[in-house]
XYZ file of C-alpha atoms in Angstrom:
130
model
C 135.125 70.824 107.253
C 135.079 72.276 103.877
C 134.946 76.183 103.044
C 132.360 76.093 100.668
C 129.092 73.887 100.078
C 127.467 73.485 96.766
C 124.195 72.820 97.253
C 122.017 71.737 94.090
C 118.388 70.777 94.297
C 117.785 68.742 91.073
C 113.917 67.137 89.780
C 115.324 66.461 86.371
C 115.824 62.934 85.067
C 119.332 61.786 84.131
C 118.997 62.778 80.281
C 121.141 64.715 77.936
C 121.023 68.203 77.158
C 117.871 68.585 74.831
C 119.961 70.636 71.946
C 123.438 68.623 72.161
C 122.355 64.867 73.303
C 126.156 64.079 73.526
C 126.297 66.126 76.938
C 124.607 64.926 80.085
C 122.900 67.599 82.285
C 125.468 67.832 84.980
C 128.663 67.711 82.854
C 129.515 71.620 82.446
C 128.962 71.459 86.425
C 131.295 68.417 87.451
C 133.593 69.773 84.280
C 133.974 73.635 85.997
C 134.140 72.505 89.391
C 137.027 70.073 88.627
C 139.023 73.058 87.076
C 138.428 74.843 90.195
C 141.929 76.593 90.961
C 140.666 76.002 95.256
C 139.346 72.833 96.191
C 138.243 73.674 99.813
C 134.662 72.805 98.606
C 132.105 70.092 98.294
C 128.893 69.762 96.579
C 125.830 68.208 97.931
C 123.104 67.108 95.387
C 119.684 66.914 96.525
C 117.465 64.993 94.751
C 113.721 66.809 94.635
C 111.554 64.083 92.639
C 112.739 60.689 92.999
C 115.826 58.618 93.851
C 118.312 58.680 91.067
C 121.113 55.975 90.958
C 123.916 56.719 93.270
C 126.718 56.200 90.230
C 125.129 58.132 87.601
C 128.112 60.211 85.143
C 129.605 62.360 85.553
C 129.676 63.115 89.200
C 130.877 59.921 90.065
C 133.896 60.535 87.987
C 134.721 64.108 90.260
C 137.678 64.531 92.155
C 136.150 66.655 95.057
C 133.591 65.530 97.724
C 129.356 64.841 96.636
C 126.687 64.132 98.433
C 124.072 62.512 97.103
C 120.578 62.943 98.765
C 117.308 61.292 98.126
C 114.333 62.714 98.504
C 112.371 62.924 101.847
C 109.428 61.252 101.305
C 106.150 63.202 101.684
C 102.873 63.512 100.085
C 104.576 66.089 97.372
C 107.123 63.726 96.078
C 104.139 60.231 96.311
C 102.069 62.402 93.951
C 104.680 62.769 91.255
C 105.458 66.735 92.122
C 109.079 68.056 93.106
C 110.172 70.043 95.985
C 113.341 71.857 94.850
C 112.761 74.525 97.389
C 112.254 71.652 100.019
C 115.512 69.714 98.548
C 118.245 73.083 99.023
C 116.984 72.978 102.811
C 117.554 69.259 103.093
C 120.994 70.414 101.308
C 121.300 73.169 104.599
C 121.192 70.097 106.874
C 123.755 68.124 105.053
C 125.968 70.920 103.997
C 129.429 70.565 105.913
C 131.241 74.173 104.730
C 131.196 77.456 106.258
C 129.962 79.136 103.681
C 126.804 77.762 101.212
C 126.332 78.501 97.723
C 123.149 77.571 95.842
C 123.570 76.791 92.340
C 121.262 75.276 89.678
C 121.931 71.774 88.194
C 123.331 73.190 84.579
C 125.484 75.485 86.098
C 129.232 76.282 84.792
C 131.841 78.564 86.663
C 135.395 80.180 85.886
C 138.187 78.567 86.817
C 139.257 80.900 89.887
C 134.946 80.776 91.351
C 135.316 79.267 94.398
C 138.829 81.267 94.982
C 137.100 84.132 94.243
C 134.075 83.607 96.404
C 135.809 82.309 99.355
C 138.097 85.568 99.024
C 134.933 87.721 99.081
C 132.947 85.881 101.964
C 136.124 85.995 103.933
C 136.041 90.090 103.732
C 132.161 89.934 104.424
C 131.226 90.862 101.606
C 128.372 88.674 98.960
C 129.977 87.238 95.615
C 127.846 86.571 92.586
C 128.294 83.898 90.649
C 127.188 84.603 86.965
């Protein structure tokens, strides 16, 4: 078991960032979480809209445990609409750390985040990320 779960309910397409189309959406995420100083964590990826190829870049290319969830089928996701909300409780069920973090699918951290927040959650108290 893992400390901490990442959990991060994504609709988008895999597409660049809109203003710099050399970055890909999830890069500053896989990039910050791979400079993590702790590596007790994992991060599960929920897909919200449709299934999105298992090897996409960059988070194949991670050093730390992902999974990769499609999304539940329903009448939501056959009409076209997303269920983020829907995918960070699929996330609950697959999450294997102690402690769960929610985080969006652009996100970025600090070096020491998951140090910090494991440091906090151990004392019972809430960390922010931010």
């Amino acid at each position: 078991m893992v400390a901490l779960s990442f959990i991060m309910s994504t609709a988008r397409d895999d597409f660049p960032i809109i203003a710099d189309r050399a970055l890909h959406l999830f890069e500053p995420t896989a990039r910050s979480l791979m400079k993590q100083t702790c590596k007790d964590f994992e991060l599960v990826v929920v897909d919200a809209l449709k299934p999105r190829r298992a090897e996409w870049w960059p988070l194949r290319l991670v050093d730390f445990p992902v999974q990769h969830i499609s999304p539940k089928p329903g009448s939501w996701v056959d009409r076209g609409y997303w269920g983020v909300c829907a995918g960070f409780n699929t996330g609950l069920v697959h999450a294997r750390g102690k402690y769960i973090c929610v985080i969006g699918d652009c996100s970025e951290f600090t070096p020491d985040a998951v140090e910090v927040a494991l440091w906090h959650l151990e004392r019972g108290r809430r960390p922010a990320f931010g």
